[in-house]
Amino acid sequence: MPADVGTRSRWTRALHLKTLPLRAAAPAAGISSTRFRAVNTDGVVDITILGAGPTGLAAAYYAGHRDGTVRIVESLEQLGGQVAATYPEKHVYDVAGHPKILGSALVDLCVEQGLQYGAEVILGEEAKTLERVSQNGEELLALTTEKGGPYLSRALIVTAGHGAFEPRKLGVEGIDEWEGKGLHYVVRQKDVFRDKACVIVGGGDSALDWALGLQDTARTPIALVHRRDKFRALESSVNEAHKLASEGRVKIMTPCEVREVHGDGWIEGVSIENTETGEVERVDCEALITLLGFHSHLGAIADWGIALEGKRQLKVDPMTMETNLPLVYAAGDVAGYPNKITLITIGMGEAAIAANNAIAEIRGEKVQPKYSTD
């Protein structure tokens, strides 16, 4: 526990709350609705997990495995977090036990594992406030969202990535008008781009990955536009892109920037300027894929009084994953401590630490794992 936690009593707020009604949350696509059930007749669960990505689902598994009751609250309308939302058809290579796995397949496995103990799932609700309340003589955490609550629990684990996120956009006048008309910020389904002229903008791993990954789907050559001479991606991906360029399957345009989008109701082309020579070239384009990263922010979580590690992470004790607020934990990319490495595998391990420590603290027990082998 962090040294500056202070006493629990100073966080206590004596409020009288009515008993919460049972909530039937809408199931995600492909998941049996029987798994989405309220787990306690008075609306109180042991742990509320904020975020339903791989880390949040891992926390749900570990809490359930310790016979804890769990509620998951997710701002997106689907399970899987940013993996499901931004790269379901990309391969992930750094998850232990999986040399190579599609993002969507990883999410399916995490959902199967994480929900096996009957966690309640609430989708499409972004967290707003967190307070300490008293009910029936017990001190609880009360979470509210834009749409509902209060959701009562004995502990909270925040696994919401870097919080809310939105794509970085091209600095082109009127770019928002092309959303839904050929402008894309992520690649969710490759078939959307089948036989289309694609222009990919970006210089990082995502841009290179999709310049390579859409080779069997999109019309070639795929234009790859980056404002600098050098890419910020894996050397193997850059080398493969140059190889495909020599074969006429990728058109590398550097240092270049998109200056104008053309079309009548749908994108038909883009004007691209070479920033060194000033030369402008119009390129056919039916799908403009801008992979410039995301702006992220903690949103309302930043107002809860949790100490921060930098600007976008919640400071935790890495031994317990607890924040400066008692019984409020964090795991995954949103959790911060010195020399932190942000990987899915790391987040899963942190989820186990957070869940086991939360259960032990709730029950007044010694922290110890419950092994899962038969």
Short mmCIF file of C-alpha atoms in Angstrom, two decimals:
data_model
loop_
_atom_site.label_atom_id
_atom_site.label_comp_id
_atom_site.label_asym_id
_atom_site.label_seq_id
_atom_site.Cartn_x
_atom_site.Cartn_y
_atom_site.Cartn_z
CA MET A 1 0.00 0.00 0.00
CA PRO A 2 1.39 3.48 -0.80
CA ALA A 3 2.83 5.31 2.18
CA ASP A 4 0.61 8.36 1.69
CA VAL A 5 -2.72 6.54 1.83
CA GLY A 6 -3.67 7.89 5.25
CA THR A 7 -6.53 6.47 7.26
CA ARG A 8 -9.58 4.96 5.64
CA SER A 9 -11.88 7.03 7.78
CA ARG A 10 -10.91 10.28 6.11
CA TRP A 11 -12.38 8.98 2.85
CA THR A 12 -15.64 7.93 4.47
CA ARG A 13 -18.73 9.90 3.57
CA ALA A 14 -21.89 9.02 5.49
CA LEU A 15 -24.57 8.83 2.85
CA HIS A 16 -27.76 6.80 2.93
CA LEU A 17 -28.44 5.00 -0.35
CA LYS A 18 -31.48 3.03 -1.39
CA THR A 19 -30.99 -0.56 -2.36
CA LEU A 20 -29.93 -0.76 -6.00
CA PRO A 21 -32.19 -2.62 -8.43
CA LEU A 22 -30.85 -5.54 -10.41
CA ARG A 23 -29.46 -4.48 -13.77
CA ALA A 24 -29.71 -6.54 -16.93
CA ALA A 25 -26.94 -5.29 -19.22
CA ALA A 26 -27.03 -5.94 -22.96
CA PRO A 27 -24.77 -8.80 -24.03
CA ALA A 28 -21.95 -8.29 -26.50
CA ALA A 29 -22.22 -9.88 -29.91
CA GLY A 30 -21.40 -13.55 -29.88
CA ILE A 31 -21.64 -13.89 -26.09
CA SER A 32 -24.45 -15.83 -24.43
CA SER A 33 -26.77 -13.53 -22.52
CA THR A 34 -26.88 -16.06 -19.67
CA ARG A 35 -23.45 -14.88 -18.64
CA PHE A 36 -24.61 -11.34 -18.13
CA ARG A 37 -26.34 -11.50 -14.78
CA ALA A 38 -26.53 -9.44 -11.63
CA VAL A 39 -24.57 -11.36 -9.03
CA ASN A 40 -25.92 -9.95 -5.78
CA THR A 41 -29.47 -9.22 -4.71
CA ASP A 42 -28.56 -5.97 -2.95
CA GLY A 43 -26.58 -4.59 -5.88
CA VAL A 44 -23.24 -4.80 -4.05
CA VAL A 45 -20.33 -6.75 -5.53
CA ASP A 46 -16.87 -7.35 -4.20
CA ILE A 47 -15.06 -5.69 -7.09
CA THR A 48 -16.08 -3.30 -9.84
CA ILE A 49 -13.69 -3.42 -12.78
CA LEU A 50 -13.54 -0.33 -14.95
CA GLY A 51 -12.65 -1.43 -18.48
CA ALA A 52 -13.31 -4.66 -20.40
CA GLY A 53 -10.08 -5.05 -22.33
CA PRO A 54 -7.73 -8.03 -21.83
CA THR A 55 -6.50 -6.60 -18.52
CA GLY A 56 -10.00 -6.01 -17.17
CA LEU A 57 -11.13 -9.46 -18.25
CA ALA A 58 -8.06 -10.99 -16.60
CA ALA A 59 -8.93 -9.16 -13.38
CA ALA A 60 -12.48 -10.55 -13.61
CA TYR A 61 -11.11 -14.06 -13.96
CA TYR A 62 -8.76 -13.79 -10.99
CA ALA A 63 -11.41 -12.20 -8.76
CA GLY A 64 -13.98 -14.82 -9.77
CA HIS A 65 -11.46 -17.59 -9.24
CA ARG A 66 -11.14 -16.36 -5.65
CA ASP A 67 -14.94 -16.59 -5.32
CA GLY A 68 -15.29 -12.82 -5.54
CA THR A 69 -18.34 -11.21 -7.14
CA VAL A 70 -17.55 -8.89 -10.03
CA ARG A 71 -19.11 -6.13 -12.09
CA ILE A 72 -17.43 -4.86 -15.27
CA VAL A 73 -18.23 -1.36 -16.55
CA GLU A 74 -17.02 -0.51 -20.07
CA SER A 75 -17.39 2.78 -21.94
CA LEU A 76 -17.41 1.06 -25.35
CA GLU A 77 -20.38 -0.89 -26.70
CA GLN A 78 -18.36 -4.09 -26.89
CA LEU A 79 -16.00 -6.23 -24.87
CA GLY A 80 -12.29 -6.25 -25.67
CA GLY A 81 -11.31 -2.63 -25.11
CA GLN A 82 -8.89 -1.02 -27.52
CA VAL A 83 -7.85 -4.38 -28.96
CA ALA A 84 -11.39 -5.02 -30.21
CA ALA A 85 -11.99 -1.39 -31.16
CA THR A 86 -8.79 -0.57 -33.01
CA TYR A 87 -7.03 -3.69 -34.26
CA PRO A 88 -9.23 -6.80 -34.22
CA GLU A 89 -7.72 -8.05 -37.49
CA LYS A 90 -4.09 -7.32 -36.62
CA HIS A 91 -1.87 -10.07 -35.33
CA VAL A 92 -0.51 -9.76 -31.80
CA TYR A 93 2.87 -11.39 -31.20
CA ASP A 94 3.82 -10.59 -27.60
CA VAL A 95 1.18 -12.39 -25.52
CA ALA A 96 2.64 -15.30 -23.58
CA GLY A 97 1.70 -18.68 -25.03
CA HIS A 98 0.63 -17.23 -28.40
CA PRO A 99 3.39 -16.87 -31.00
CA LYS A 100 0.83 -15.15 -33.23
CA ILE A 101 -2.85 -14.43 -32.61
CA LEU A 102 -5.43 -12.12 -34.17
CA GLY A 103 -6.66 -9.35 -31.89
CA SER A 104 -10.24 -10.59 -32.26
CA ALA A 105 -9.23 -14.16 -31.37
CA LEU A 106 -7.35 -12.92 -28.32
CA VAL A 107 -10.43 -11.00 -27.20
CA ASP A 108 -12.63 -14.08 -27.64
CA LEU A 109 -10.33 -16.12 -25.41
CA CYS A 110 -10.11 -13.37 -22.80
CA VAL A 111 -13.91 -13.07 -22.74
CA GLU A 112 -14.34 -16.83 -22.38
CA GLN A 113 -11.90 -16.91 -19.48
CA GLY A 114 -12.93 -13.67 -17.81
CA LEU A 115 -16.70 -14.22 -17.76
CA GLN A 116 -16.75 -17.87 -16.73
CA TYR A 117 -17.65 -16.98 -13.13
CA GLY A 118 -20.70 -14.94 -14.08
CA ALA A 119 -19.49 -11.35 -13.87
CA GLU A 120 -22.13 -8.69 -14.46
CA VAL A 121 -21.25 -6.68 -17.58
CA ILE A 122 -22.39 -3.13 -18.31
CA LEU A 123 -21.45 -1.77 -21.75
CA GLY A 124 -21.62 1.72 -23.23
CA GLU A 125 -21.31 3.62 -19.96
CA GLU A 126 -18.41 5.98 -19.25
CA ALA A 127 -17.43 6.44 -15.60
CA LYS A 128 -18.09 9.84 -14.06
CA THR A 129 -17.88 9.95 -10.26
CA LEU A 130 -16.49 7.84 -7.44
CA GLU A 131 -17.50 8.31 -3.82
CA ARG A 132 -17.28 6.43 -0.55
CA VAL A 133 -20.65 5.68 1.00
CA SER A 134 -22.09 3.74 3.92
CA GLN A 135 -24.82 1.16 3.51
CA ASN A 136 -25.99 -1.25 6.21
CA GLY A 137 -22.94 -0.39 8.28
CA GLU A 138 -20.49 -1.23 5.49
CA GLU A 139 -18.20 1.25 3.76
CA LEU A 140 -18.52 0.92 -0.01
CA LEU A 141 -17.39 2.56 -3.22
CA ALA A 142 -20.14 4.13 -5.34
CA LEU A 143 -19.39 4.54 -9.05
CA THR A 144 -21.68 6.54 -11.31
CA THR A 145 -21.62 6.78 -15.10
CA GLU A 146 -23.15 9.08 -17.69
CA LYS A 147 -26.15 6.76 -17.86
CA GLY A 148 -26.48 4.94 -14.57
CA GLY A 149 -25.45 4.05 -11.06
CA PRO A 150 -24.53 4.28 -8.37
CA TYR A 151 -22.84 0.90 -8.75
CA LEU A 152 -21.72 -0.30 -5.34
CA SER A 153 -18.67 -2.44 -4.61
CA ARG A 154 -16.13 -3.07 -1.91
CA ALA A 155 -13.16 -2.40 -4.19
CA LEU A 156 -12.48 -0.92 -7.63
CA ILE A 157 -9.89 -1.90 -10.21
CA VAL A 158 -9.29 0.63 -13.01
CA THR A 159 -8.08 -1.09 -16.19
CA ALA A 160 -9.29 1.49 -18.70
CA GLY A 161 -6.16 1.65 -20.87
CA HIS A 162 -5.07 5.28 -20.95
CA GLY A 163 -8.68 6.31 -20.39
CA ALA A 164 -10.87 7.72 -23.13
CA PHE A 165 -9.18 7.96 -26.53
CA GLU A 166 -9.86 9.56 -29.87
CA PRO A 167 -7.91 9.46 -33.13
CA ARG A 168 -5.43 12.13 -34.17
CA LYS A 169 -6.79 13.71 -37.32
CA LEU A 170 -5.26 15.07 -40.48
CA GLY A 171 -4.79 18.82 -40.51
CA VAL A 172 -6.90 19.15 -43.65
CA GLU A 173 -9.79 21.59 -43.80
CA GLY A 174 -13.14 19.84 -43.67
CA ILE A 175 -11.65 16.42 -42.90
CA ASP A 176 -14.50 15.54 -40.53
CA GLU A 177 -16.98 15.76 -43.41
CA TRP A 178 -15.48 12.62 -44.93
CA GLU A 179 -16.14 10.39 -41.94
CA GLY A 180 -18.34 7.53 -43.10
CA LYS A 181 -17.54 8.44 -46.70
CA GLY A 182 -14.22 6.69 -47.14
CA LEU A 183 -12.23 8.10 -44.21
CA HIS A 184 -11.06 5.52 -41.68
CA TYR A 185 -9.15 5.81 -38.40
CA VAL A 186 -8.84 2.07 -37.78
CA VAL A 187 -9.05 -1.15 -39.76
CA ARG A 188 -11.69 -3.34 -38.16
CA GLN A 189 -12.60 -5.59 -41.09
CA LYS A 190 -10.27 -6.14 -44.01
CA ASP A 191 -13.11 -6.92 -46.40
CA VAL A 192 -14.26 -3.29 -46.18
CA PHE A 193 -11.20 -2.45 -48.30
CA ARG A 194 -11.48 -5.25 -50.82
CA ASP A 195 -10.46 -4.13 -54.33
CA LYS A 196 -10.37 -0.48 -53.24
CA ALA A 197 -7.66 2.08 -53.92
CA CYS A 198 -6.23 2.76 -50.46
CA VAL A 199 -4.04 5.56 -49.16
CA ILE A 200 -2.54 4.92 -45.72
CA VAL A 201 -1.19 7.90 -43.78
CA GLY A 202 1.26 7.35 -40.93
CA GLY A 203 4.79 6.31 -40.11
CA GLY A 204 4.42 3.94 -37.18
CA ASP A 205 3.80 0.24 -36.76
CA SER A 206 0.07 0.42 -37.51
CA ALA A 207 0.61 2.17 -40.84
CA LEU A 208 3.28 -0.32 -41.91
CA ASP A 209 1.31 -3.29 -40.62
CA TRP A 210 -1.70 -2.41 -42.75
CA ALA A 211 0.32 -1.49 -45.83
CA LEU A 212 1.47 -5.11 -45.60
CA GLY A 213 -1.69 -6.63 -44.15
CA LEU A 214 -4.03 -5.34 -46.87
CA GLN A 215 -1.93 -6.72 -49.71
CA ASP A 216 -4.31 -9.63 -50.23
CA THR A 217 -7.39 -7.42 -49.99
CA ALA A 218 -6.96 -3.90 -51.37
CA ARG A 219 -6.12 -2.87 -54.89
CA THR A 220 -2.38 -2.45 -55.35
CA PRO A 221 -0.27 -0.43 -55.18
CA ILE A 222 -1.28 0.79 -51.73
CA ALA A 223 -0.03 4.33 -51.18
CA LEU A 224 1.87 4.81 -47.90
CA VAL A 225 2.25 8.48 -46.97
CA HIS A 226 4.55 9.71 -44.18
CA ARG A 227 5.61 13.26 -43.41
CA ARG A 228 9.18 12.24 -42.59
CA ASP A 229 11.87 10.39 -44.54
CA LYS A 230 12.15 7.55 -42.04
CA PHE A 231 9.46 5.34 -40.56
CA ARG A 232 9.08 4.66 -36.82
CA ALA A 233 8.26 0.99 -37.14
CA LEU A 234 9.84 -2.44 -36.86
CA GLU A 235 12.80 -2.78 -39.20
CA SER A 236 11.38 -6.00 -40.62
CA SER A 237 8.13 -4.25 -41.56
CA VAL A 238 9.96 -1.32 -43.15
CA ASN A 239 12.18 -3.69 -45.14
CA GLU A 240 9.16 -5.67 -46.32
CA ALA A 241 7.41 -2.44 -47.40
CA HIS A 242 10.44 -1.41 -49.47
CA LYS A 243 10.54 -4.88 -51.02
CA LEU A 244 6.87 -4.58 -51.99
CA ALA A 245 7.54 -1.08 -53.33
CA SER A 246 10.20 -2.52 -55.65
CA GLU A 247 7.55 -4.95 -56.89
CA GLY A 248 5.01 -2.18 -57.50
CA ARG A 249 2.68 -3.31 -54.71
CA VAL A 250 3.30 -0.38 -52.34
CA LYS A 251 3.85 3.24 -53.30
CA ILE A 252 5.98 4.88 -50.60
CA MET A 253 5.54 8.66 -50.53
CA THR A 254 7.98 10.46 -48.19
CA PRO A 255 8.39 13.16 -46.95
CA CYS A 256 4.83 13.91 -47.96
CA GLU A 257 1.55 15.16 -46.53
CA VAL A 258 -2.08 15.00 -47.63
CA ARG A 259 -3.22 18.52 -48.52
CA GLU A 260 -6.71 18.02 -49.95
CA VAL A 261 -9.42 15.38 -50.23
CA HIS A 262 -11.49 15.13 -53.42
CA GLY A 263 -14.82 13.48 -54.10
CA ASP A 264 -18.54 13.84 -54.64
CA GLY A 265 -20.30 12.19 -51.71
CA TRP A 266 -17.43 9.71 -51.34
CA ILE A 267 -13.66 10.06 -51.37
CA GLU A 268 -12.31 9.68 -54.90
CA GLY A 269 -8.79 11.03 -54.57
CA VAL A 270 -6.31 12.98 -52.46
CA SER A 271 -3.71 15.61 -53.26
CA ILE A 272 -0.34 14.78 -51.72
CA GLU A 273 2.51 17.28 -51.45
CA ASN A 274 6.19 16.42 -51.28
CA THR A 275 7.30 18.81 -48.54
CA GLU A 276 10.87 18.96 -49.85
CA THR A 277 10.16 19.74 -53.50
CA GLY A 278 6.70 21.30 -53.20
CA GLU A 279 5.45 18.99 -55.94
CA VAL A 280 1.78 18.00 -55.59
CA GLU A 281 0.42 14.72 -56.94
CA ARG A 282 -3.20 13.63 -57.08
CA VAL A 283 -3.62 9.98 -56.14
CA ASP A 284 -6.73 7.86 -56.68
CA CYS A 285 -8.26 6.98 -53.33
CA GLU A 286 -11.46 5.22 -52.30
CA ALA A 287 -10.32 4.57 -48.73
CA LEU A 288 -8.21 7.08 -46.81
CA ILE A 289 -6.81 5.29 -43.75
CA THR A 290 -5.20 7.71 -41.30
CA LEU A 291 -3.18 5.84 -38.67
CA LEU A 292 -1.69 8.72 -36.72
CA GLY A 293 -2.24 7.36 -33.24
CA PHE A 294 -4.72 8.45 -30.60
CA HIS A 295 -5.11 11.26 -28.13
CA SER A 296 -5.89 9.76 -24.75
CA HIS A 297 -7.04 11.27 -21.49
CA LEU A 298 -8.21 10.02 -18.14
CA GLY A 299 -11.46 11.94 -18.36
CA ALA A 300 -13.44 12.07 -15.13
CA ILE A 301 -11.04 9.63 -13.45
CA ALA A 302 -8.55 12.49 -13.14
CA ASP A 303 -10.96 14.23 -10.75
CA TRP A 304 -11.23 11.37 -8.26
CA GLY A 305 -8.23 12.38 -6.17
CA ILE A 306 -5.99 9.56 -7.38
CA ALA A 307 -2.31 10.49 -7.49
CA LEU A 308 -0.91 10.52 -11.02
CA GLU A 309 2.26 9.11 -12.52
CA GLY A 310 2.90 11.63 -15.28
CA LYS A 311 -0.17 12.94 -17.08
CA ARG A 312 -1.98 9.79 -18.17
CA GLN A 313 -1.31 7.11 -15.59
CA LEU A 314 -2.56 6.41 -12.08
CA LYS A 315 0.25 6.04 -9.57
CA VAL A 316 0.24 2.63 -7.90
CA ASP A 317 2.33 0.58 -5.53
CA PRO A 318 3.60 -2.16 -7.90
CA MET A 319 3.58 -4.67 -5.03
CA THR A 320 -0.21 -4.39 -4.66
CA MET A 321 -1.37 -2.22 -7.61
CA GLU A 322 -3.26 -0.07 -5.09
CA THR A 323 -3.50 3.69 -5.64
CA ASN A 324 -3.34 6.30 -2.90
CA LEU A 325 -7.09 5.74 -2.39
CA PRO A 326 -7.82 2.70 -0.21
CA LEU A 327 -9.30 -0.25 -2.10
CA VAL A 328 -8.92 1.54 -5.44
CA TYR A 329 -6.48 -0.33 -7.67
CA ALA A 330 -5.23 0.07 -11.24
CA ALA A 331 -3.75 -2.37 -13.74
CA GLY A 332 -2.68 -2.32 -17.37
CA ASP A 333 -1.58 0.72 -19.36
CA VAL A 334 -3.37 3.13 -17.02
CA ALA A 335 -1.29 2.00 -14.01
CA GLY A 336 1.98 3.85 -13.53
CA TYR A 337 5.20 3.29 -11.60
CA PRO A 338 8.92 3.80 -12.36
CA ASN A 339 10.21 1.88 -15.40
CA LYS A 340 6.72 0.62 -16.28
CA ILE A 341 6.45 -1.35 -19.53
CA THR A 342 3.06 -1.18 -21.25
CA LEU A 343 2.29 -4.58 -22.77
CA ILE A 344 -0.83 -6.73 -22.72
CA THR A 345 1.10 -9.49 -20.94
CA ILE A 346 2.25 -7.07 -18.23
CA GLY A 347 -1.32 -5.85 -17.75
CA MET A 348 -2.56 -9.40 -17.23
CA GLY A 349 0.02 -9.96 -14.51
CA GLU A 350 -0.90 -6.68 -12.85
CA ALA A 351 -4.56 -7.72 -12.98
CA ALA A 352 -3.73 -10.84 -10.98
CA ILE A 353 -1.84 -8.78 -8.40
CA ALA A 354 -4.66 -6.23 -8.09
CA ALA A 355 -7.46 -8.79 -7.86
CA ASN A 356 -5.71 -10.97 -5.30
CA ASN A 357 -4.76 -8.00 -3.14
CA ALA A 358 -8.28 -6.56 -3.35
CA ILE A 359 -9.88 -9.86 -2.30
CA ALA A 360 -7.39 -10.27 0.56
CA GLU A 361 -8.02 -6.73 1.79
CA ILE A 362 -11.80 -7.12 1.62
CA ARG A 363 -11.67 -10.35 3.62
CA GLY A 364 -8.88 -9.36 5.97
CA GLU A 365 -6.81 -12.30 4.77
CA LYS A 366 -3.19 -12.82 3.87
CA VAL A 367 -2.49 -12.32 0.17
CA GLN A 368 -2.07 -15.68 -1.49
CA PRO A 369 -2.93 -17.11 -4.89
CA LYS A 370 -5.49 -19.82 -5.48
CA TYR A 371 -3.94 -22.11 -8.03
CA SER A 372 -6.02 -22.97 -11.08
CA THR A 373 -4.67 -26.40 -12.01
CA ASP A 374 -6.82 -29.52 -11.66
#
